[in-house]
Coordinates of C-alpha atoms and ligand atoms in Angstrom, one line a residue:
M17 CA 0.1 0.2 0.1
S18 CA 1.4 3.5 -0.7
F19 CA 0.6 7.1 0.4
A20 CA 0.8 10.1 -1.8
V21 CA 2.9 12.8 0.4
V22 CA 1.3 16.2 -0.4
N23 CA 3.0 19.6 0.1
P24 CA 0.4 21.6 1.8
S25 CA 1.7 24.9 0.5
T26 CA 0.7 23.7 -3.2
E27 CA -1.6 20.7 -2.5
Q28 CA 0.9 18.9 -5.5
V29 CA 1.9 15.3 -4.5
I30 CA 5.4 15.4 -3.9
R31 CA 6.4 11.5 -3.3
S32 CA 4.7 8.2 -3.1
I33 CA 5.7 6.2 -0.2
E34 CA 5.1 2.6 0.4
L35 CA 3.4 2.0 3.9
A36 CA 5.0 -0.8 6.1
S37 CA 2.3 -3.6 6.7
A38 CA 1.8 -5.0 10.6
E39 CA 4.2 -8.0 9.2
E40 CA 6.8 -5.8 7.9
A41 CA 6.6 -4.1 11.3
D42 CA 7.0 -7.2 13.2
A43 CA 9.8 -8.2 11.2
A44 CA 11.7 -4.8 11.7
I45 CA 10.9 -5.2 15.5
A46 CA 12.8 -8.5 15.2
K47 CA 15.6 -7.3 13.7
A48 CA 15.9 -4.3 16.1
H49 CA 15.9 -7.1 18.9
E50 CA 18.5 -9.2 17.2
A51 CA 20.5 -6.0 17.0
W52 CA 20.3 -5.1 20.5
P53 CA 23.0 -7.2 22.3
A54 CA 25.7 -5.8 20.0
W55 CA 24.6 -2.5 20.5
R56 CA 24.3 -2.6 24.3
E57 CA 27.8 -4.0 24.6
L58 CA 29.4 -1.5 22.8
A59 CA 32.0 0.2 24.6
P60 CA 30.3 3.8 26.0
G61 CA 32.8 5.5 24.2
R62 CA 32.3 4.0 20.9
R63 CA 28.4 4.5 21.3
A64 CA 29.2 8.0 21.7
E65 CA 31.4 8.4 19.0
L66 CA 28.5 7.0 16.6
L67 CA 26.0 9.1 18.1
R68 CA 28.4 12.1 17.2
A69 CA 29.0 10.7 13.6
F70 CA 25.2 10.7 13.4
A71 CA 25.0 14.3 14.8
D72 CA 27.7 15.3 12.1
E73 CA 25.7 13.8 9.2
V74 CA 22.9 15.7 10.3
D75 CA 24.6 18.8 10.3
A76 CA 26.1 18.2 7.0
D77 CA 22.7 17.8 5.5
L78 CA 20.8 20.7 7.4
E79 CA 19.6 22.4 4.5
N80 CA 18.4 19.5 2.7
L81 CA 16.6 18.3 5.6
A82 CA 15.1 21.8 6.1
R83 CA 14.0 21.9 2.6
L84 CA 12.3 18.5 2.9
E85 CA 10.6 19.8 6.0
V86 CA 9.4 23.1 4.2
A87 CA 8.0 20.9 1.2
N88 CA 6.4 18.1 3.2
S89 CA 5.1 20.0 6.3
G90 CA 4.9 23.6 5.2
H91 CA 7.3 24.6 7.8
T92 CA 8.7 28.2 7.4
I93 CA 12.5 27.6 6.2
G94 CA 13.8 29.5 9.3
N95 CA 12.0 27.0 11.5
A96 CA 12.8 24.1 9.6
R97 CA 16.5 24.8 10.0
G98 CA 16.2 25.3 13.6
E99 CA 14.3 21.9 13.6
A100 CA 17.1 20.1 11.8
G101 CA 19.7 21.7 14.1
N102 CA 17.8 20.5 17.0
V103 CA 18.1 17.0 15.9
R104 CA 21.9 17.6 15.7
D105 CA 22.0 19.3 19.0
V106 CA 19.8 16.6 21.0
L107 CA 22.1 14.0 19.3
R108 CA 25.2 15.8 20.5
Y109 CA 23.8 16.2 24.1
Y110 CA 22.8 12.4 24.4
A111 CA 26.2 11.6 22.9
A112 CA 27.7 12.3 26.4
A113 CA 25.2 10.1 28.0
P114 CA 26.6 6.6 27.3
E115 CA 29.8 7.9 29.2
R116 CA 27.8 9.3 32.2
L117 CA 25.0 6.7 33.0
C118 CA 26.3 6.4 36.5
G119 CA 24.7 4.5 38.8
K120 CA 24.9 4.6 42.8
Q121 CA 27.2 2.8 45.5
I122 CA 24.9 2.9 48.5
P123 CA 26.1 2.3 52.0
V124 CA 25.0 -1.2 53.2
A125 CA 25.9 -3.4 56.1
G126 CA 28.1 -6.7 55.2
G127 CA 28.9 -5.8 51.4
L128 CA 28.9 -3.4 48.5
D129 CA 25.8 -2.3 47.0
V130 CA 25.7 -0.8 43.3
T131 CA 23.0 0.3 40.8
F132 CA 23.4 -0.1 37.1
H133 CA 21.1 1.6 34.3
E134 CA 20.4 -1.3 32.1
P135 CA 18.9 -0.6 28.8
L136 CA 15.4 -1.7 28.3
G137 CA 15.4 -3.3 24.7
V138 CA 13.6 -2.4 21.6
V139 CA 12.0 1.1 22.0
G140 CA 9.2 2.4 19.5
V141 CA 8.9 5.9 18.8
I142 CA 5.6 7.2 17.4
V143 CA 5.9 10.7 15.8
P144 CA 3.2 13.1 14.9
W145 CA 2.8 15.4 11.8
N146 CA 3.4 18.8 13.4
F147 CA 7.1 18.3 14.5
P148 CA 8.5 15.5 12.5
M149 CA 12.0 16.0 13.1
P150 CA 12.5 17.4 16.7
V151 CA 9.8 15.0 18.4
A152 CA 11.7 12.3 16.5
G153 CA 15.2 13.1 18.1
W154 CA 13.8 13.7 21.4
G155 CA 12.8 10.0 21.3
F156 CA 15.6 8.2 19.6
A157 CA 18.7 10.2 20.7
P158 CA 18.3 9.2 24.4
A159 CA 17.0 5.9 23.7
L160 CA 19.8 5.0 21.4
A161 CA 22.4 6.5 24.1
A162 CA 21.3 4.4 26.7
G163 CA 21.9 1.1 24.9
N164 CA 18.4 0.6 23.3
T165 CA 17.5 0.0 19.6
V166 CA 14.7 2.0 18.1
V167 CA 12.0 1.6 15.7
L168 CA 10.5 4.7 14.6
K169 CA 7.1 5.7 13.0
P170 CA 6.7 8.8 11.4
A171 CA 3.0 10.3 10.8
E172 CA 1.9 8.8 7.6
N173 CA 1.6 12.5 6.1
T174 CA 5.1 13.6 7.2
P175 CA 7.4 10.9 6.6
L176 CA 10.1 12.4 4.3
T177 CA 12.7 13.8 6.8
A178 CA 12.5 10.8 9.3
L179 CA 13.4 8.7 6.3
R180 CA 16.4 10.8 5.5
L181 CA 17.4 10.8 9.0
A182 CA 17.7 6.7 8.8
E183 CA 20.0 7.3 5.8
L184 CA 22.2 9.6 7.6
A185 CA 22.3 7.1 10.4
E186 CA 23.6 4.5 8.2
R187 CA 26.1 6.6 6.6
A188 CA 27.5 7.5 10.0
G189 CA 28.1 3.9 10.6
I190 CA 25.1 3.0 13.1
P191 CA 24.8 -0.7 12.9
S192 CA 22.0 -2.0 10.6
G193 CA 18.6 -2.8 12.8
V194 CA 19.7 -0.3 15.6
F195 CA 17.5 2.5 14.1
T196 CA 14.8 1.8 11.8
V197 CA 12.1 4.0 10.4
L198 CA 9.0 2.5 9.4
P199 CA 6.4 4.7 7.6
G200 CA 2.9 3.4 8.1
L201 CA -0.3 3.8 9.4
G202 CA -0.8 4.5 13.2
D203 CA -3.4 1.5 13.6
V204 CA -1.2 -0.9 11.5
V205 CA 2.3 0.2 12.5
G206 CA 1.7 2.1 15.6
Q207 CA -0.4 -0.5 16.8
R208 CA 2.2 -3.2 16.4
F209 CA 4.6 -0.9 18.5
V210 CA 2.1 -1.2 21.2
D211 CA 1.2 -4.7 20.8
N212 CA 4.2 -6.5 20.0
P213 CA 5.7 -7.8 23.4
V214 CA 9.2 -7.5 22.0
V215 CA 9.0 -3.7 22.3
R216 CA 9.8 -2.8 25.8
K217 CA 9.0 1.1 25.7
V218 CA 6.8 3.1 23.5
V219 CA 7.5 7.2 23.2
F220 CA 4.1 8.5 21.8
T221 CA 3.6 11.9 21.0
G222 CA 0.0 13.0 19.6
S223 CA -3.2 13.4 20.5
T224 CA -4.7 12.3 23.9
R225 CA -7.5 10.4 22.6
T226 CA -4.7 8.3 20.6
G227 CA -2.6 8.4 23.8
K228 CA -5.1 6.7 25.9
R229 CA -5.2 3.9 23.4
V230 CA -1.4 3.3 23.4
M231 CA -1.5 3.5 27.1
A232 CA -4.3 1.1 27.4
G233 CA -2.7 -1.5 25.1
A234 CA 0.9 -0.8 26.7
A235 CA -0.7 -2.2 29.8
N236 CA -1.0 -5.8 28.3
S237 CA 2.7 -6.4 28.3
I238 CA 3.4 -3.9 31.1
K239 CA 5.2 -1.7 28.5
R240 CA 6.9 1.5 29.6
V241 CA 5.3 4.4 27.9
T242 CA 6.3 8.2 27.7
L243 CA 3.3 10.2 26.2
E244 CA 3.3 13.8 25.3
L245 CA -0.2 14.7 24.4
G246 CA -2.4 17.7 23.8
G247 CA -2.1 21.1 25.6
K248 CA -4.4 24.0 26.1
N249 CA -2.3 26.9 27.4
S250 CA -2.6 30.5 28.7
N251 CA -0.8 33.4 28.4
I252 CA -1.4 35.4 31.3
V253 CA -0.7 39.3 31.1
F254 CA -1.0 41.4 33.9
A255 CA -1.6 45.0 33.9
D256 CA 2.0 45.7 35.3
A257 CA 3.5 44.0 32.6
D258 CA 5.5 45.6 29.6
L259 CA 2.7 45.8 27.8
D260 CA 4.4 46.5 24.3
R261 CA 6.8 43.6 24.6
A262 CA 3.8 41.2 25.8
A263 CA 1.5 42.2 23.0
A264 CA 4.4 42.1 20.6
A265 CA 5.3 38.5 21.6
A266 CA 2.1 37.0 22.0
P267 CA 1.2 36.3 18.5
Y268 CA 4.4 34.4 18.1
G269 CA 3.6 32.4 21.3
V270 CA 0.6 30.7 19.4
F271 CA 0.8 31.3 15.4
D272 CA 4.5 29.8 15.2
N273 CA 3.9 26.4 13.0
A274 CA 0.7 27.9 12.4
G275 CA -0.5 27.1 15.8
Q276 CA -0.1 23.2 15.4
D277 CA 1.9 23.1 18.6
C278 CA 0.8 21.6 21.9
C279 CA 2.6 24.3 23.7
A280 CA 0.7 26.9 21.7
R281 CA -0.4 29.9 23.9
S282 CA -4.0 29.9 22.6
N283 CA -5.8 31.6 25.4
I284 CA -4.5 35.2 26.3
L285 CA -5.9 36.2 29.6
V286 CA -5.5 39.8 30.1
E287 CA -6.3 41.8 33.3
R288 CA -9.2 44.0 32.6
P289 CA -7.6 47.3 33.1
V290 CA -5.4 46.8 30.3
Y291 CA -7.7 44.5 27.9
E292 CA -8.8 47.0 25.5
R293 CA -5.0 48.6 25.4
F294 CA -3.6 45.0 24.7
L295 CA -6.1 43.9 21.9
E296 CA -5.0 47.2 20.2
R297 CA -1.3 46.8 20.7
M298 CA -1.7 43.4 19.4
E299 CA -3.7 44.3 16.3
P300 CA -0.7 45.6 13.9
V301 CA 1.5 42.6 14.8
V302 CA -1.3 40.1 13.7
R303 CA -2.4 42.0 10.7
G304 CA 1.4 42.2 9.9
F305 CA 2.2 38.4 10.4
A306 CA 3.9 37.2 7.3
V307 CA 1.9 34.3 6.1
G308 CA 2.8 32.7 2.9
D309 CA 5.5 30.4 0.9
P310 CA 7.3 29.0 3.6
A311 CA 10.4 28.7 1.4
R312 CA 10.6 32.4 1.5
E313 CA 13.2 33.5 4.1
S314 CA 10.8 36.4 5.5
T315 CA 7.8 34.1 5.9
E316 CA 6.5 33.7 9.5
M317 CA 3.7 31.4 9.0
G318 CA 2.9 28.6 6.6
P319 CA -0.2 26.6 5.7
L320 CA -1.8 24.0 7.9
I321 CA -1.0 20.3 7.3
S322 CA -4.2 19.2 5.5
A323 CA -7.7 20.2 4.0
A324 CA -9.1 18.1 6.6
H325 CA -7.3 19.7 9.4
R326 CA -8.1 23.1 8.1
E327 CA -11.9 22.3 8.3
K328 CA -11.4 21.4 11.9
V329 CA -9.8 24.5 12.8
R330 CA -12.4 26.6 10.7
G331 CA -15.0 24.9 12.9
Y332 CA -13.8 26.8 15.8
V333 CA -14.1 30.0 14.0
D334 CA -17.4 29.8 12.4
G335 CA -19.8 31.7 14.2
A336 CA -17.3 32.9 16.8
P337 CA -16.7 36.6 17.5
V338 CA -13.5 37.5 15.6
A339 CA -11.7 40.8 16.9
Y340 CA -9.3 40.8 13.7
T341 CA -7.3 38.6 11.5
G342 CA -4.3 38.8 9.7
S343 CA -3.8 37.6 6.1
A344 CA -3.5 34.3 4.2
P345 CA -2.8 33.6 0.6
Q346 CA -5.5 32.8 -1.9
G347 CA -5.4 29.8 -3.9
P348 CA -4.0 26.5 -3.7
G349 CA -2.7 25.4 -0.1
F350 CA -4.3 24.6 3.3
W351 CA -4.0 28.3 4.4
F352 CA -5.8 29.8 7.4
P353 CA -5.2 33.6 8.5
P354 CA -4.1 34.4 12.2
T355 CA -7.2 34.8 13.9
V356 CA -7.9 36.7 17.0
L357 CA -11.2 35.6 19.1
A358 CA -12.5 38.3 21.4
P359 CA -14.8 39.2 23.5
I360 CA -15.4 35.3 23.8
A361 CA -17.2 33.3 26.5
A362 CA -14.9 31.2 28.8
D363 CA -16.8 28.0 27.7
H364 CA -16.5 28.4 24.0
P365 CA -14.9 25.3 22.4
A366 CA -12.3 27.6 21.1
V367 CA -11.2 28.6 24.7
T368 CA -11.7 24.9 26.2
E369 CA -10.5 22.5 23.5
E370 CA -6.9 22.2 21.7
V371 CA -7.8 24.1 18.2
F372 CA -3.9 23.2 16.8
G373 CA -4.3 26.1 14.3
P374 CA -3.7 29.7 14.4
V375 CA -6.6 30.7 16.5
V376 CA -6.3 32.6 19.6
S377 CA -9.0 33.8 22.1
V378 CA -8.5 36.8 24.3
L379 CA -10.3 37.0 27.8
P380 CA -10.2 39.4 30.8
F381 CA -9.8 38.6 34.1
D382 CA -9.8 40.8 37.4
T383 CA -7.8 38.8 40.2
E384 CA -4.6 36.7 40.2
A385 CA -6.8 33.8 41.7
E386 CA -9.2 34.2 38.9
A387 CA -6.5 34.1 36.2
V388 CA -4.8 30.9 37.8
G389 CA -8.4 29.3 37.9
L390 CA -9.0 30.0 34.4
A391 CA -5.5 28.8 33.0
N392 CA -6.3 25.6 35.1
N393 CA -9.8 25.3 34.0
T394 CA -8.5 22.3 31.5
E395 CA -7.9 18.6 31.7
Y396 CA -4.3 19.4 30.0
G397 CA -1.3 20.9 31.6
L398 CA 1.4 21.5 29.4
S399 CA 2.6 24.9 29.1
G400 CA 1.8 28.7 29.7
S401 CA 3.2 32.0 30.0
I402 CA 3.1 34.9 32.7
W403 CA 3.9 38.4 32.0
T404 CA 4.4 40.6 34.9
R405 CA 7.0 43.1 36.3
D406 CA 6.1 41.9 39.7
L407 CA 8.8 39.0 40.4
A408 CA 7.0 37.7 43.3
R409 CA 3.6 37.2 41.6
G410 CA 5.6 35.8 38.4
I411 CA 6.8 32.9 40.9
R412 CA 3.5 32.7 42.6
V413 CA 1.5 32.2 39.6
S414 CA 4.2 30.0 37.9
R415 CA 3.6 27.6 40.8
G416 CA -0.1 27.9 40.8
V417 CA -0.6 27.1 37.1
R418 CA -0.8 23.2 36.9
A419 CA 1.6 22.5 33.6
G420 CA 4.9 21.1 33.0
N421 CA 6.5 23.9 31.2
L422 CA 6.0 27.6 32.0
S423 CA 8.0 30.9 31.2
V424 CA 7.7 34.3 32.8
N425 CA 8.3 37.3 30.7
S426 CA 8.9 35.0 27.6
H427 CA 7.2 32.3 25.4
S428 CA 10.5 30.3 25.8
A429 CA 10.5 27.4 23.1
V430 CA 11.5 23.9 24.5
R431 CA 15.1 23.8 25.2
Y432 CA 16.8 20.4 24.7
H433 CA 18.7 20.6 28.0
T434 CA 15.6 21.1 30.3
P435 CA 13.0 18.8 31.0
F436 CA 9.9 18.8 28.9
G437 CA 6.2 17.2 29.5
G438 CA 2.9 17.7 31.2
F439 CA 0.5 17.2 33.8
G440 CA -2.8 15.8 33.8
Q441 CA -4.2 14.5 30.3
S442 CA -1.0 16.2 28.7
G443 CA 0.8 13.2 29.2
I444 CA 3.0 10.9 31.3
G445 CA 6.9 11.0 31.8
R446 CA 9.5 13.7 31.0
E447 CA 11.5 14.2 27.7
L448 CA 14.7 16.1 27.2
G449 CA 17.2 17.4 29.8
P450 CA 19.6 16.0 31.9
D451 CA 17.6 12.7 32.9
A452 CA 16.3 11.7 29.6
A453 CA 18.8 8.8 29.0
E454 CA 17.7 7.3 32.3
E455 CA 14.1 7.0 31.2
F456 CA 15.3 4.4 28.7
T457 CA 16.7 2.1 31.4
E458 CA 15.9 -0.1 34.2
T459 CA 17.6 0.6 37.4
K460 CA 19.3 -3.0 38.7
N461 CA 20.5 -3.0 42.3
V462 CA 23.5 -5.5 42.9
F463 CA 24.5 -6.6 46.3
I464 CA 28.0 -8.1 46.7
S465 CA 28.7 -9.7 50.0
T466 CA 32.1 -8.9 51.5
E467 CA 31.6 -11.5 54.3
E468 CA 34.4 -14.1 54.4
Ligands
LIG3 P1 -2.8 11.1 16.5 O1 -2.6 11.0 17.7 O2 -3.9 10.2 16.0 O3 -1.5 10.7 15.7 C1 -0.2 10.9 16.2 C2 0.7 9.5 15.8 O4 0.0 8.6 16.3 C3 0.8 9.3 14.4 O5 2.1 9.0 14.1 C4 -0.4 8.5 14.2 O6 -0.2 7.8 12.9 C5 -0.1 7.6 15.3 N1 -1.1 6.6 15.7 C6 -2.5 6.8 15.3 N2 -3.2 5.8 15.6 C7 -2.6 5.0 16.5 C8 -2.7 3.7 16.9 N3 -3.8 3.2 17.2 N4 -1.6 3.0 17.5 C9 -0.4 3.9 17.6 N5 -0.1 4.9 16.9 C10 -1.1 5.5 16.4 O7 -3.3 12.7 16.1 P2 -3.7 13.1 14.7 O8 -3.0 13.2 13.7 O9 -5.0 12.6 14.4 O10 -4.4 14.6 15.1 C11 -5.7 15.0 15.7 C12 -5.3 16.0 16.9 O11 -4.4 15.5 17.9 C13 -4.7 17.1 16.2 O12 -5.8 18.2 15.7 C14 -4.2 18.0 17.6 O13 -5.2 18.4 18.4 C15 -3.8 16.8 18.5 N6 -2.1 16.5 18.3 C16 -1.3 16.8 19.3 C17 0.1 16.7 18.9 C18 1.0 17.2 19.9 O14 2.1 17.7 19.7 N7 0.8 16.8 21.4 C19 0.5 16.2 17.7 C20 -0.3 15.9 16.8 C21 -1.8 16.1 17.0 P3 -0.8 8.2 11.5 O15 -0.7 9.7 11.6 O16 0.2 7.5 10.6 O17 -2.2 7.6 11.5

């Protein structure tokens, strides 16, 4: 079975990709399992060297990878270069892990007690279409570093950069079977990662609905899971904030990647005395947002991923109160303009659900407690921002909002050297940061008697 990969900016087919069957997925998993002992037993320094060589190949291919992502996913060329660079950096960061996966020596009576971080075996990484390169790297780099082998399924509509990464791994000398990319359908290949007991961990990024299925399926073989699911994130702007900075930054906190970002700050909560002023100051930024050909260096936002997804996004805006919009090209391509909804009821679906498009709702609030309550009025808990000049309030509110990743006076992007993940139905586990390689290991405790 084949799949026609479409350029979302032009609606043209760019390549036809063979989708793996369930049997092919099982064969790839078996091959990864065969490759595991040799990879696990490789000297830590050698595994590190191979990961650095992989990073060098990614670096040398950076422009090609970026252009592939522009064509396949409609990401702006600037973002796509950053995403390819992120894969390189994540590989380099975790290349240091094989030699630093230190256990502990724990004081005990009558002997020596030490812990080891043992790799799990085959790890399945399931990647969504919104960030094909970074999300792949966040899974495979620490998993490989910790001595696991990896099978990776890109989203069916965005497989091109993952397939290229597999070629680059091979070129870097990563042994056959250690890192395998399998384009295929979620309920065929993804489901085999969940159901095949040889896979010992699944790293899944995507919708909460599918994440629940993955977790339920993983329970059958007590398979480890890391889940990075949806988000409904608030950008809280207090009256004492630098309003110009907050208003200039807010659109970038939600419209980046056309809003197809689980961290998108798609609710802006503004303290009532500055509500109107904030909307006024944000308007020129939204109207001036450069939406168009993602290959152009100056473009700030490309198209949505597909016609079906555009219809889903449109559903949130139809009948909703639109304060103002930016522009979007006419003609072919899955375009949608940056859209600001205000004034809007707190129970409108655009306010309560993950829109995953360039749509932001702006709501007023009166007290700090009300702002925190509004931000927490969601089953998700992934990210958010707080704008204030009051440091104590910045700390108080960032402790009060139930989410895994918060920023004060910025909409900081995910950093590969800090942990990333969600509270509540935004997921389970943390990716990235100094401890991610350990998430791909089991701790083994060994007691050695020193009695004569
Ligand atoms: P999904 O969660 O269905 O897809 C994410 C990944 O999971 C894809 O690789 C998909 O494969 C795979 N998958 C699908 N079904 C299964 C299964 N039964 N077992 C294992 N893997 C499976 O998200 P959608 O693409 O359908 O997007 C729907 C909505 O989800 C979006 O509108 C957005 O709101 C949210 N979303 C959130 C993301 C995030 O970053 N948190 C990322 C993507 C979506 P395939 O695509 O090949 O079917």
